[in-house]
JSON list of C-alpha atoms in Angstrom, two decimals:
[
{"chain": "A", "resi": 1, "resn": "UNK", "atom": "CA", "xyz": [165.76, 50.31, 168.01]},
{"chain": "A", "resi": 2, "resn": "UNK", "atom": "CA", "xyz": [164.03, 47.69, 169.21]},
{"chain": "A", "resi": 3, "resn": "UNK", "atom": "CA", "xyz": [161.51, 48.50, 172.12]},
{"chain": "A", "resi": 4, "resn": "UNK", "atom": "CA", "xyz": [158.89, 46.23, 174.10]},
{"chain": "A", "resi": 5, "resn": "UNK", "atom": "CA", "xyz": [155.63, 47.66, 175.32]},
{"chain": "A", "resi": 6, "resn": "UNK", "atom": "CA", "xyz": [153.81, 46.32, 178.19]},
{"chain": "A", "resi": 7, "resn": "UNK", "atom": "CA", "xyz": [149.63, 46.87, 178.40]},
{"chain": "A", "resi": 8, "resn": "UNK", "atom": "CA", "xyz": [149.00, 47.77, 182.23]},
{"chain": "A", "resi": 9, "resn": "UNK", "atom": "CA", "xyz": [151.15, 49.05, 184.33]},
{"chain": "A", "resi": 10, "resn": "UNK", "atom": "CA", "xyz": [149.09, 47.48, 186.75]},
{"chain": "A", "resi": 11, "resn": "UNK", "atom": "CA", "xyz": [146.67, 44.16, 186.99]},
{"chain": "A", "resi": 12, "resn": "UNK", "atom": "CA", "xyz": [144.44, 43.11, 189.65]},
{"chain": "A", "resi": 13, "resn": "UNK", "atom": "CA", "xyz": [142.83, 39.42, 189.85]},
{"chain": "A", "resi": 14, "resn": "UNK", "atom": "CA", "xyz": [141.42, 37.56, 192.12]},
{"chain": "A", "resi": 15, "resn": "UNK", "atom": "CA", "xyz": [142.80, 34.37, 193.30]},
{"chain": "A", "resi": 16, "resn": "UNK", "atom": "CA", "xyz": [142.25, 31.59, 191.01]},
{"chain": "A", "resi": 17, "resn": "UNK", "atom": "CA", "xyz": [141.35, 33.45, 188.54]},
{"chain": "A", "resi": 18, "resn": "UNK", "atom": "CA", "xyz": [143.30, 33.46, 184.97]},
{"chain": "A", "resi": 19, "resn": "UNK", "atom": "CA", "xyz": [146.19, 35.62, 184.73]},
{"chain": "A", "resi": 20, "resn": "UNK", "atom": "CA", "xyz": [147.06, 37.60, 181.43]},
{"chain": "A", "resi": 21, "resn": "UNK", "atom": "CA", "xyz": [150.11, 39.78, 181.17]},
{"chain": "A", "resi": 22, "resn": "UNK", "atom": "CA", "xyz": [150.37, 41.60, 177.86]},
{"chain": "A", "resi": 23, "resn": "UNK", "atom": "CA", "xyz": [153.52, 41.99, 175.85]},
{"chain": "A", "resi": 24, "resn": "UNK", "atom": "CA", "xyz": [154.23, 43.11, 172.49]},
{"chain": "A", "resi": 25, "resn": "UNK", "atom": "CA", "xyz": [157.18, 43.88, 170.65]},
{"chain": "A", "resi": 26, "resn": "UNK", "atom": "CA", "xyz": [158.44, 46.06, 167.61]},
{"chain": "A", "resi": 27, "resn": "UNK", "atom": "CA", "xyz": [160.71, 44.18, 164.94]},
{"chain": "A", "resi": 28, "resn": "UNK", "atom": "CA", "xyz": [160.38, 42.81, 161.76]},
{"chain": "A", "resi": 29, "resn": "UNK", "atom": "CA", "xyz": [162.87, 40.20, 162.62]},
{"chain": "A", "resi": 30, "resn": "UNK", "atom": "CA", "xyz": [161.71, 38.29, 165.69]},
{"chain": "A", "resi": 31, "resn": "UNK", "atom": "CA", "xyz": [163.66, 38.58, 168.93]},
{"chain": "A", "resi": 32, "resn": "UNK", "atom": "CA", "xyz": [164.57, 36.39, 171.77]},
{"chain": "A", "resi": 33, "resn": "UNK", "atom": "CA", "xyz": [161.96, 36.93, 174.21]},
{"chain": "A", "resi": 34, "resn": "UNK", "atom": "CA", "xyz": [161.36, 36.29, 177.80]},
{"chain": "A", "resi": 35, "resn": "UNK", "atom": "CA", "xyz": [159.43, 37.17, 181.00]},
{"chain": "A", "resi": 36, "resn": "UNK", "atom": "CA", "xyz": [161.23, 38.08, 184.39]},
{"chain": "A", "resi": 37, "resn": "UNK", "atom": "CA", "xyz": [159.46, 37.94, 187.84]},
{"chain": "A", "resi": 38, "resn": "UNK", "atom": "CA", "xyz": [160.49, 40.72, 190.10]},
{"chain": "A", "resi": 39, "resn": "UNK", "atom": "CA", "xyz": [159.55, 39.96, 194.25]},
{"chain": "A", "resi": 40, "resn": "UNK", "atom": "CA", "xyz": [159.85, 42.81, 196.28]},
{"chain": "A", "resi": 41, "resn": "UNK", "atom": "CA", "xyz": [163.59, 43.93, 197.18]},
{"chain": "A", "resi": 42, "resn": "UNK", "atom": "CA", "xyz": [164.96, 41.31, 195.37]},
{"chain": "A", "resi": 43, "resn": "UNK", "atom": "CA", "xyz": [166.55, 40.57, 191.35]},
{"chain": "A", "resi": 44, "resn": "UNK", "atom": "CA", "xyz": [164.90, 39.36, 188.54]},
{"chain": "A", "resi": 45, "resn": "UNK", "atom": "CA", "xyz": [164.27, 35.90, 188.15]},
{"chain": "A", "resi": 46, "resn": "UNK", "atom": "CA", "xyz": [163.90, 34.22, 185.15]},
{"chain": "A", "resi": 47, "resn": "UNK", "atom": "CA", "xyz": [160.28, 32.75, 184.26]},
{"chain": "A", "resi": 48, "resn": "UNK", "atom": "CA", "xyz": [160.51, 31.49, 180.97]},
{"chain": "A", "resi": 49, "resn": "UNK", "atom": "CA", "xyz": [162.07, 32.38, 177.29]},
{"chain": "A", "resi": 50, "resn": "UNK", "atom": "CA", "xyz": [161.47, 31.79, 174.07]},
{"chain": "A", "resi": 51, "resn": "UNK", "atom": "CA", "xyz": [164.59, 31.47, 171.53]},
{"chain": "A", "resi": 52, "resn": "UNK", "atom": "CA", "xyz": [163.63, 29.12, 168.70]},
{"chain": "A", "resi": 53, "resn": "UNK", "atom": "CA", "xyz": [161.00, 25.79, 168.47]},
{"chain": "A", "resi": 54, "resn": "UNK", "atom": "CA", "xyz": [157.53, 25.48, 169.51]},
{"chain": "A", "resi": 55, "resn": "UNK", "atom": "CA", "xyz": [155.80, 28.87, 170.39]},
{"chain": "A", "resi": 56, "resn": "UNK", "atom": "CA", "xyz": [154.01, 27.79, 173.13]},
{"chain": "A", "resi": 57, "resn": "UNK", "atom": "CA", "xyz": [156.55, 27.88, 176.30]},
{"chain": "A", "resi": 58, "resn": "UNK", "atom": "CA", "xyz": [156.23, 26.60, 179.58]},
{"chain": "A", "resi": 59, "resn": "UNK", "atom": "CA", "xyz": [157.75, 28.32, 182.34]},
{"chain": "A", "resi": 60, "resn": "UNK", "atom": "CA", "xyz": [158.53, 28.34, 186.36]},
{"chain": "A", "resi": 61, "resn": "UNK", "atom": "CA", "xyz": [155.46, 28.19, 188.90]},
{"chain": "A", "resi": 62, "resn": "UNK", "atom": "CA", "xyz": [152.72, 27.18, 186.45]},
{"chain": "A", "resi": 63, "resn": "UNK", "atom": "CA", "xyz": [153.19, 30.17, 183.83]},
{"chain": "A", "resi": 64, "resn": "UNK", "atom": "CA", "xyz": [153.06, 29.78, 180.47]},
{"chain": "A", "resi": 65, "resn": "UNK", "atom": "CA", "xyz": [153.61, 32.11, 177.23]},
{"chain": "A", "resi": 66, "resn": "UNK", "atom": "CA", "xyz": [152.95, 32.15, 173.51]},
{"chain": "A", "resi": 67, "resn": "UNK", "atom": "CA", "xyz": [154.67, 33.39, 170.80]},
{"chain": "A", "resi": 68, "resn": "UNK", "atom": "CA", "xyz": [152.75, 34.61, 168.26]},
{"chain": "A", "resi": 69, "resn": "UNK", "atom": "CA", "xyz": [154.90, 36.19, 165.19]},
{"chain": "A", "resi": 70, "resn": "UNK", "atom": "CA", "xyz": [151.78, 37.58, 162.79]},
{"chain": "A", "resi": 71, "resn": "UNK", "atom": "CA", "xyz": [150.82, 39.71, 165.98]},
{"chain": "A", "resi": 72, "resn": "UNK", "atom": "CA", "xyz": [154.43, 40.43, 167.17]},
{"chain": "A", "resi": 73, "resn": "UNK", "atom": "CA", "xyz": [153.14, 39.32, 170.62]},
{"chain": "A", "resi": 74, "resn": "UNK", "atom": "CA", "xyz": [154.54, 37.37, 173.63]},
{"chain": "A", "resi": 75, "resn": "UNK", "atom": "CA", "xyz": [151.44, 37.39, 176.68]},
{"chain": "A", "resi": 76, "resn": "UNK", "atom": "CA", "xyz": [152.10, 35.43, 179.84]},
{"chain": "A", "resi": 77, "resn": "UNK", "atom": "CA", "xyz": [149.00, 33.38, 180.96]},
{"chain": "A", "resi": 78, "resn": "UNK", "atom": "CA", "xyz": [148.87, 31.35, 184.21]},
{"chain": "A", "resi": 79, "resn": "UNK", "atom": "CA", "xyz": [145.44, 29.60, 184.55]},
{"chain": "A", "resi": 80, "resn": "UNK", "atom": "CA", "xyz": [144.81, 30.15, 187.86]},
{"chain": "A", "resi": 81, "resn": "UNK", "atom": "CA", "xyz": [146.49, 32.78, 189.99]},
{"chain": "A", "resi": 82, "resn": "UNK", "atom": "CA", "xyz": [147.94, 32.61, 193.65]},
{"chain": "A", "resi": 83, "resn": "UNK", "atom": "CA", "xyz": [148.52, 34.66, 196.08]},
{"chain": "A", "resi": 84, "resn": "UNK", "atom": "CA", "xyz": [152.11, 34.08, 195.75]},
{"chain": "A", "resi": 85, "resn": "UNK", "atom": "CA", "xyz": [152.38, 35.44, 192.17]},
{"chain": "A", "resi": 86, "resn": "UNK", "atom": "CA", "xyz": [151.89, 38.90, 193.35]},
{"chain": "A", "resi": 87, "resn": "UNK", "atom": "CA", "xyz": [154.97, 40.68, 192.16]},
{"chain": "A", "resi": 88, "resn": "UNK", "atom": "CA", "xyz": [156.04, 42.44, 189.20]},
{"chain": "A", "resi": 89, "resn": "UNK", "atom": "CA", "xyz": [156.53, 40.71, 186.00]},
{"chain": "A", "resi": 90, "resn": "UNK", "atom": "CA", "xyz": [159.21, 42.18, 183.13]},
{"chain": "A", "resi": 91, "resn": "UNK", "atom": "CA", "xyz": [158.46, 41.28, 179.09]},
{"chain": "A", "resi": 92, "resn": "UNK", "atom": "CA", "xyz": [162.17, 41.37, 177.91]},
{"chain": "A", "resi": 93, "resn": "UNK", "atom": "CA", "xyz": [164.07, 40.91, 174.45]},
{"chain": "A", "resi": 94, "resn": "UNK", "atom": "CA", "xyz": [167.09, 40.31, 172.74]},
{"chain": "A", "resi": 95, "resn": "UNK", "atom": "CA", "xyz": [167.50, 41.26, 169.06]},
{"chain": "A", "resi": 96, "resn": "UNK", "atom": "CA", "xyz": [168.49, 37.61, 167.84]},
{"chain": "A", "resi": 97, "resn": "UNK", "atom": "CA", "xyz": [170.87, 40.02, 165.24]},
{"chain": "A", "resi": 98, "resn": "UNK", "atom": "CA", "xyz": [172.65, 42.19, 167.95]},
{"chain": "A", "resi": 99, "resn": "UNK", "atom": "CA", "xyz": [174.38, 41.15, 171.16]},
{"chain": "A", "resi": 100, "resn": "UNK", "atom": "CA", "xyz": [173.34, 39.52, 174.39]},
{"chain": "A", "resi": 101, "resn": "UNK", "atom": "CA", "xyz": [171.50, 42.70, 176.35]},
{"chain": "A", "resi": 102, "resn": "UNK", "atom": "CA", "xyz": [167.97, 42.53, 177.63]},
{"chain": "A", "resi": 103, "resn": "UNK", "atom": "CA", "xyz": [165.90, 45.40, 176.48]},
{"chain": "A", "resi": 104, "resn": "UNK", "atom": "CA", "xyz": [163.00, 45.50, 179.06]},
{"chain": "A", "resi": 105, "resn": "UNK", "atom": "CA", "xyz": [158.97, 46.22, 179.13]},
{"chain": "A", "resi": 106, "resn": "UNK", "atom": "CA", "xyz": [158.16, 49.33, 181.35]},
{"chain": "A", "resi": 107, "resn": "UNK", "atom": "CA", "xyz": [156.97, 45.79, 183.90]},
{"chain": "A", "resi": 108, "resn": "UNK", "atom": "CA", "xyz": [153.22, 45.35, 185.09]},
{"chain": "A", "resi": 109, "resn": "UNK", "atom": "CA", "xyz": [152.70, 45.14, 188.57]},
{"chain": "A", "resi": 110, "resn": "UNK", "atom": "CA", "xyz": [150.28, 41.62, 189.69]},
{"chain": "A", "resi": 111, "resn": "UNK", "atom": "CA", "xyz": [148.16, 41.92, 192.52]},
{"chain": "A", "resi": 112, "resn": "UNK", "atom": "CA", "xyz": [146.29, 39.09, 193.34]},
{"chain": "A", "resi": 113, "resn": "UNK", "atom": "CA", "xyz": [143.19, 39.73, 195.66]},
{"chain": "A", "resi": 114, "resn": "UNK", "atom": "CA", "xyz": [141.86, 37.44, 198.03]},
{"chain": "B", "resi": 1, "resn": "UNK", "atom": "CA", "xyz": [175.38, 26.92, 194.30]},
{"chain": "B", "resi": 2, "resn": "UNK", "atom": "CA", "xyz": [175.64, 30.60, 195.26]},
{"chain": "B", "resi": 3, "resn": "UNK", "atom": "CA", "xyz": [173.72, 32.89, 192.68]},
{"chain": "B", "resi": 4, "resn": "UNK", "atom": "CA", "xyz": [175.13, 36.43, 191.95]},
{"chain": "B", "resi": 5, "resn": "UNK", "atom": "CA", "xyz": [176.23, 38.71, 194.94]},
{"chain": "B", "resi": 6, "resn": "UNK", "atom": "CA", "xyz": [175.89, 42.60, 194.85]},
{"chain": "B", "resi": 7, "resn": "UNK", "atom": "CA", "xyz": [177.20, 44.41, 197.37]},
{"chain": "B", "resi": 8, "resn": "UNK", "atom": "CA", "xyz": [176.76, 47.18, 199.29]},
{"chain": "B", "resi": 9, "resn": "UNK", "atom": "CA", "xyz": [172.82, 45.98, 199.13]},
{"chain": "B", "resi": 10, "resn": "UNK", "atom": "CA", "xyz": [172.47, 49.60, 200.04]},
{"chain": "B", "resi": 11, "resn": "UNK", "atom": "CA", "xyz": [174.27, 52.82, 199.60]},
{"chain": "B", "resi": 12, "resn": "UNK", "atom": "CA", "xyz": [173.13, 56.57, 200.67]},
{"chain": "B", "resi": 13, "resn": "UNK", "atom": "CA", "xyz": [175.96, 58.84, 199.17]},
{"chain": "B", "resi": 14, "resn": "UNK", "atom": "CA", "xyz": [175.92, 63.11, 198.99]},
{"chain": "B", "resi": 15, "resn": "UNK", "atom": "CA", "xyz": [176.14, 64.70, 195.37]},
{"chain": "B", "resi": 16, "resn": "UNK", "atom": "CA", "xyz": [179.30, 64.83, 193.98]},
{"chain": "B", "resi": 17, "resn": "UNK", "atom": "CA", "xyz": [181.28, 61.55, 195.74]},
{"chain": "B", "resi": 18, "resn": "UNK", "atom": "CA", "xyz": [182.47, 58.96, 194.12]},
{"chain": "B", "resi": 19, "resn": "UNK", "atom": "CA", "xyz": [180.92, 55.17, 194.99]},
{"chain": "B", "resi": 20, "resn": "UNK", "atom": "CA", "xyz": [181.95, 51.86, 193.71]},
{"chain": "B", "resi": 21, "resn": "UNK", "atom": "CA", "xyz": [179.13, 48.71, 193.58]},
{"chain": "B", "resi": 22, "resn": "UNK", "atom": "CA", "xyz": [180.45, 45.62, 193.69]},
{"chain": "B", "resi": 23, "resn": "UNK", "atom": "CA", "xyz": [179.08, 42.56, 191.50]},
{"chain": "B", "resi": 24, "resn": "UNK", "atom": "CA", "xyz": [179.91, 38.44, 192.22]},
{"chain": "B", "resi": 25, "resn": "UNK", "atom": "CA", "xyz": [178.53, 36.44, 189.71]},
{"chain": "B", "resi": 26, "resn": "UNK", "atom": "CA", "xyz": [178.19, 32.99, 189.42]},
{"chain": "B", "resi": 27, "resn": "UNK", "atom": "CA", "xyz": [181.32, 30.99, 189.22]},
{"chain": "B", "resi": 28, "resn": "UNK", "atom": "CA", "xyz": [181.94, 29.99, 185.47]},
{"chain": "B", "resi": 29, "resn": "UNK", "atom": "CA", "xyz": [179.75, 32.46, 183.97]},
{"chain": "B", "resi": 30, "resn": "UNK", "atom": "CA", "xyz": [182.10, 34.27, 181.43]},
{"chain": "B", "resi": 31, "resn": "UNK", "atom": "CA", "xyz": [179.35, 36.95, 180.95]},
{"chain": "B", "resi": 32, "resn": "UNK", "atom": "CA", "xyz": [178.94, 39.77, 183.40]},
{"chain": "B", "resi": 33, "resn": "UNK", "atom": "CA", "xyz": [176.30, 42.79, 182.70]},
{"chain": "B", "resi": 34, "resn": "UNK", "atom": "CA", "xyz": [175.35, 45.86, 184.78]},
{"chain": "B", "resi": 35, "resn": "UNK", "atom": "CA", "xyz": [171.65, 47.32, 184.19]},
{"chain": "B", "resi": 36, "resn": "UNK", "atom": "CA", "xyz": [170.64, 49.74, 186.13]},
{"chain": "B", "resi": 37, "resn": "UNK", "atom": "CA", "xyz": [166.49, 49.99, 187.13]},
{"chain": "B", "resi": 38, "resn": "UNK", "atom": "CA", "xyz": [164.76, 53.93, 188.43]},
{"chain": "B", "resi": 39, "resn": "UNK", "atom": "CA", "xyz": [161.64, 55.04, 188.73]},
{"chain": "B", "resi": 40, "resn": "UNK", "atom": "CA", "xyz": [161.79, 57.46, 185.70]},
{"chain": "B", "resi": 41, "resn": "UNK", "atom": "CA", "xyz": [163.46, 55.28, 183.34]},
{"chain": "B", "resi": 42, "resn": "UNK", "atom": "CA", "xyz": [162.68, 51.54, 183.86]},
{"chain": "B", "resi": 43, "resn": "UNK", "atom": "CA", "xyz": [165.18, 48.95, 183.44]},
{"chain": "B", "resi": 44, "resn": "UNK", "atom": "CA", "xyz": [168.38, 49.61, 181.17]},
{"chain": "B", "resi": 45, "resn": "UNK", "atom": "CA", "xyz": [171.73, 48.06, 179.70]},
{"chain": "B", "resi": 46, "resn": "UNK", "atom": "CA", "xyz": [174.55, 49.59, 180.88]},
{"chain": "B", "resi": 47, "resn": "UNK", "atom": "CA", "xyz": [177.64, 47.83, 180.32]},
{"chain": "B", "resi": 48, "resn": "UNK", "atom": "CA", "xyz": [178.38, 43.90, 179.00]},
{"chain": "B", "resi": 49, "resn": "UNK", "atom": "CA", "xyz": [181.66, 41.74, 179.57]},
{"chain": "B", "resi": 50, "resn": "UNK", "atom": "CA", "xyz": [182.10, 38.43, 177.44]},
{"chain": "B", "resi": 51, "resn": "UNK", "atom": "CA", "xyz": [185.54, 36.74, 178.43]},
{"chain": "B", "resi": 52, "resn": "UNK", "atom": "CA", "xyz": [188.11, 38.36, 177.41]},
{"chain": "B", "resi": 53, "resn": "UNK", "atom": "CA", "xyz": [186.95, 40.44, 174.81]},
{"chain": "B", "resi": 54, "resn": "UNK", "atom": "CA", "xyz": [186.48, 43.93, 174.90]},
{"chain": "B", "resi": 55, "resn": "UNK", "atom": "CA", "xyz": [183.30, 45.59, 177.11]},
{"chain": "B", "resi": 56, "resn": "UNK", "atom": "CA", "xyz": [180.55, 46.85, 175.31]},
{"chain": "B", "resi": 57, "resn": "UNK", "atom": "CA", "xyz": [179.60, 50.21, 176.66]},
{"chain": "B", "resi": 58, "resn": "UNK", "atom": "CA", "xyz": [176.57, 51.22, 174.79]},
{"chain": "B", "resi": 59, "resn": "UNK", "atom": "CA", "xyz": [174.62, 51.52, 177.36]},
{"chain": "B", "resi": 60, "resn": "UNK", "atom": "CA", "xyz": [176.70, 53.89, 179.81]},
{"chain": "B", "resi": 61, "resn": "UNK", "atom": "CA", "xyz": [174.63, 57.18, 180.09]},
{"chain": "B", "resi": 62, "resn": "UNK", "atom": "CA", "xyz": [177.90, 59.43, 180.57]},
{"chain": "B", "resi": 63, "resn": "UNK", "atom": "CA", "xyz": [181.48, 59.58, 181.13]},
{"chain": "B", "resi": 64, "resn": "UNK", "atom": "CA", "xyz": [181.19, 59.80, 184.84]},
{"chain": "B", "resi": 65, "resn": "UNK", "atom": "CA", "xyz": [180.54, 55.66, 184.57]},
{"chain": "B", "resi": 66, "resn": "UNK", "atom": "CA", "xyz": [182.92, 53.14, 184.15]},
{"chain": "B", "resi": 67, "resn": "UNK", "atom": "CA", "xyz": [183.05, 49.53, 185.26]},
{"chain": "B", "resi": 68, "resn": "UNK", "atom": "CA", "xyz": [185.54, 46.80, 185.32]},
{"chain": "B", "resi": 69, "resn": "UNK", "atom": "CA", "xyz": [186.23, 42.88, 185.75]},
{"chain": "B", "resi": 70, "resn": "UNK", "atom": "CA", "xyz": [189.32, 41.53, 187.27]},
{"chain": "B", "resi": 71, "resn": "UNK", "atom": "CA", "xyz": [190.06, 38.02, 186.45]},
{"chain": "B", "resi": 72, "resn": "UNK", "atom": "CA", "xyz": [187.07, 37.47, 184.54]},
{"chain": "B", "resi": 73, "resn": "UNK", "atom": "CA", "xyz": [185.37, 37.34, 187.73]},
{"chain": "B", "resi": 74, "resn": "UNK", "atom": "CA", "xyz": [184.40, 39.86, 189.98]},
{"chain": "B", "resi": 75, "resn": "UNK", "atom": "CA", "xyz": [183.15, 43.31, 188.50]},
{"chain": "B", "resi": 76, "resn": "UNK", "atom": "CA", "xyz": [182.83, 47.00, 189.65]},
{"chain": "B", "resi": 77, "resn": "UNK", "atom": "CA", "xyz": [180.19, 49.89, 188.82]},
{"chain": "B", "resi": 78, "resn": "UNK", "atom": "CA", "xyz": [182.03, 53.28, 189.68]},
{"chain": "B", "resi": 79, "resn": "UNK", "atom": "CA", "xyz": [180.20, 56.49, 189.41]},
{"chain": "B", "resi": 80, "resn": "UNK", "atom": "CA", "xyz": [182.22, 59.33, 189.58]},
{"chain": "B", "resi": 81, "resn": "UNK", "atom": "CA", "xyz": [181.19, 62.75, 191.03]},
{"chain": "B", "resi": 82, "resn": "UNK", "atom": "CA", "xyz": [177.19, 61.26, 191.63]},
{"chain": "B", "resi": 83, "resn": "UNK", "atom": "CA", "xyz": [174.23, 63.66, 190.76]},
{"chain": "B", "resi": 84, "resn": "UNK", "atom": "CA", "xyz": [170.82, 62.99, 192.20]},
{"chain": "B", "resi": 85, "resn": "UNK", "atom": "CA", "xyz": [169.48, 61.47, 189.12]},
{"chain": "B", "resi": 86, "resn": "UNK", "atom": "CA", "xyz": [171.95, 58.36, 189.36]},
{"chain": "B", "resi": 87, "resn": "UNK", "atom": "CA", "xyz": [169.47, 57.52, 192.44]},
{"chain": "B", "resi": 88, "resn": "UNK", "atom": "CA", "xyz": [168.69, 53.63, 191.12]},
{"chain": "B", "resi": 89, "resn": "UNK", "atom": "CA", "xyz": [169.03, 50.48, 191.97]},
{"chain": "B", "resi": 90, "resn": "UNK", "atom": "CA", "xyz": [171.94, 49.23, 190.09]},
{"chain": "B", "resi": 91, "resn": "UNK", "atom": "CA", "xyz": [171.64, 44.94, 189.13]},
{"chain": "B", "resi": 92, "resn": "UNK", "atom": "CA", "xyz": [174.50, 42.69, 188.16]},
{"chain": "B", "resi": 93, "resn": "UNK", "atom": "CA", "xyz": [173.75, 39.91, 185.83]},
{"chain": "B", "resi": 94, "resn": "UNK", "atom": "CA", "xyz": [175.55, 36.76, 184.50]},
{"chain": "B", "resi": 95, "resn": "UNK", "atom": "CA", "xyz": [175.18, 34.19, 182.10]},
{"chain": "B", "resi": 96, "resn": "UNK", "atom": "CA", "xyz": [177.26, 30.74, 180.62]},
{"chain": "B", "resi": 97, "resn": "UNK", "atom": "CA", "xyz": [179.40, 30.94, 177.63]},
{"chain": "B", "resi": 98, "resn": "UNK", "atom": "CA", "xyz": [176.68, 28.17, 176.14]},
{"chain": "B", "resi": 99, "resn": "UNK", "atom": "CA", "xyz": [173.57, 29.97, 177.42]},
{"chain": "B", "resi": 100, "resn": "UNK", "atom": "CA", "xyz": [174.47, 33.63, 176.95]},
{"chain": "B", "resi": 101, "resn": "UNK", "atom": "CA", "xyz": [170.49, 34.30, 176.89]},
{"chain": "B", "resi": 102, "resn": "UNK", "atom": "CA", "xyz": [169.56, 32.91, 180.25]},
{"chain": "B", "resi": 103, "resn": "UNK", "atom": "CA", "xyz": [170.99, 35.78, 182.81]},
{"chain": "B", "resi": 104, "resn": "UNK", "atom": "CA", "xyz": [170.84, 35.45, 186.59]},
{"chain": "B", "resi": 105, "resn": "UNK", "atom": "CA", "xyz": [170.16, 38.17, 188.31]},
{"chain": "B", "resi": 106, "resn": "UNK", "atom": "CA", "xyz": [171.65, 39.42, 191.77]},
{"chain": "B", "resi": 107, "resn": "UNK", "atom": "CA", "xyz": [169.52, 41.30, 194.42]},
{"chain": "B", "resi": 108, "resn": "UNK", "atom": "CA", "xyz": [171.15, 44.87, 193.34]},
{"chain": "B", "resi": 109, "resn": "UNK", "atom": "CA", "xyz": [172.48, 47.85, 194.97]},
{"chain": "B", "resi": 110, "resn": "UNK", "atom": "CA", "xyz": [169.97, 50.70, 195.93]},
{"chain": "B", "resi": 111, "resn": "UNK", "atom": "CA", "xyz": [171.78, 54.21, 195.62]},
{"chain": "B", "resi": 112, "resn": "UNK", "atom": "CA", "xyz": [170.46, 57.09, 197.00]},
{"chain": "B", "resi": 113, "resn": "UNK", "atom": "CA", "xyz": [172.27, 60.39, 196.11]},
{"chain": "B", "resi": 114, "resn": "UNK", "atom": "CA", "xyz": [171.05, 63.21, 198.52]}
]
C-alpha cells in the first residue's frame, strides 16, 4: 500500500526565514502528489499538486514544491515565511494506478515566530 | 460560488446513538468523498461516489458506517450505534468529472461520543 511519511511533526521558523516541509513517498510507480494547508477549525485547502510535466510546481501564497523521482520526494519550500502561514500543512497522494482517494502524511504543524 | 457545506459543524452524541453528518458539495462536482481525520489515526478515506456508479467503500472501518448520495448531490455519513473511538472530525470532499484530483474540502463535522 502506498503510504507518505512526513519528517517533523512539528517546525518552527522565524519570520522570513525559508520554509522546508519534508515529504517522501513509497512507490515504485510515481503518484499524484500534493500539499494541503490546514487553518485552524477549518478544511483542507488545496496548495499545490503535481500530476504530470515540469517537477518544479508553483502553488497558492508563494509556496512552491519539487518533485524529485530518484529520491521519491515531494518537499514544500516557501522562501520566506509569514506569519500567516502558520497552520498545518498535509503531503498527500494518489496512486496514478488506483482510484481518486487521497492517502495523507501524518501533517507537520508550521509555527512561524516573530 | 459556495464551496462544500458540512453540517452539523458540531455534534456531541452518548455511546451507542445513531448520528447522521450531512455533506453539500459544490454544485456540478460528480465526485463526493468522506475522510474522516482523529488524533490517533490521522487523516483517512472512507467512502468515494463518482456519478452514478457504484460507491467505493474501502475505506469504511466497520459495518456500523454507511453513507449515501441522493440525486448525485447531497450526501450522508451515518454511524450506527457510535463508540467513543468514532470521536473525529468527519470532512466531505468534492471534485469535477474533468479534475477528479483537485478535491475541495468542506469545514467538517467534529463528533464527540461521550
Amino acid at each position: 500500500a502506498q503510504s507518505v511519511t512526513q519528517l517533523g511533526s512539528h517546525v518552527s521558523v522565524s519570520e522570513g526565514a525559508l520554509v522546508l516541509l519534508r515529504c517522501n513517498y513509497s512507490s515504485s510507480v510515481p503518484p499524484y502528489l500534493f500539499w494541503y494547508v490546514q487553518y485552524p477549525n477549518q478544511g483542507l485547502q488545496l496548495l499545490l499538486k503535481y500530476t504530470t510535466g515540469a517537477t518544479l510546481v508553483k502553488g497558492i501564497n508563494g509556496f512552491e514544491a519539487e518533485f524529485k523521482k530518484s529520491e521519491t520526494s515531494f518537499h514544500l519550500t516557501k522562501p520566506s515565511a509569514h506569519m500567516s502561514d502558520a497552520a498545518e500543512y498535509f503531503c498527500a497522494v494518489i496512486p496514478n494506478n488506483a482510484g481518486n482517494m487521497l492517502t495523507f502524511g501524518g501533517g507537520t504543524r508550521l509555527m512561524v515566530k516573530p | 460560488g459556495a464551496g462544500v457545506s458540512q453540517s452539523p459543524s458540531n455534534k456531541v452524541t452518548e455511546k451507542g446513538k445513531d448520528v447522521e453528518l450531512r455533506c453539500d458539495p459544490i454544485s456540478g462536482h460528480t465526485a463526493l468523498y468522506w475522510y474522516r481525520q482523529s488524533l490517533g489515526q490521522g487523516l483517512e478515506f472512507l467512502i468515494y461516489f463518482q456519478g452514478n456508479s457504484a460507491p467505493d467503500k474501502s475505506g469504511l472501518p466497520s459495518d456500523r458506517f454507511s453513507a449515501e448520495r441522493t440525486g448525485g448531490s447531497v450526501s450522508t455519513l451515518t454511524i450506527q450505534r457510535t463508540q467513543q473511538e468514532d470521536s473525529a472530525v468527519y470532512l466531505c470532499a468534492s471534485s469535477r468529472a474533468r479534475s477528479l484530483y483537485e478535491q475541495y474540502f468542506g469545514p467538517g463535522t467534529r463528533l464527540t461520543v461521550t
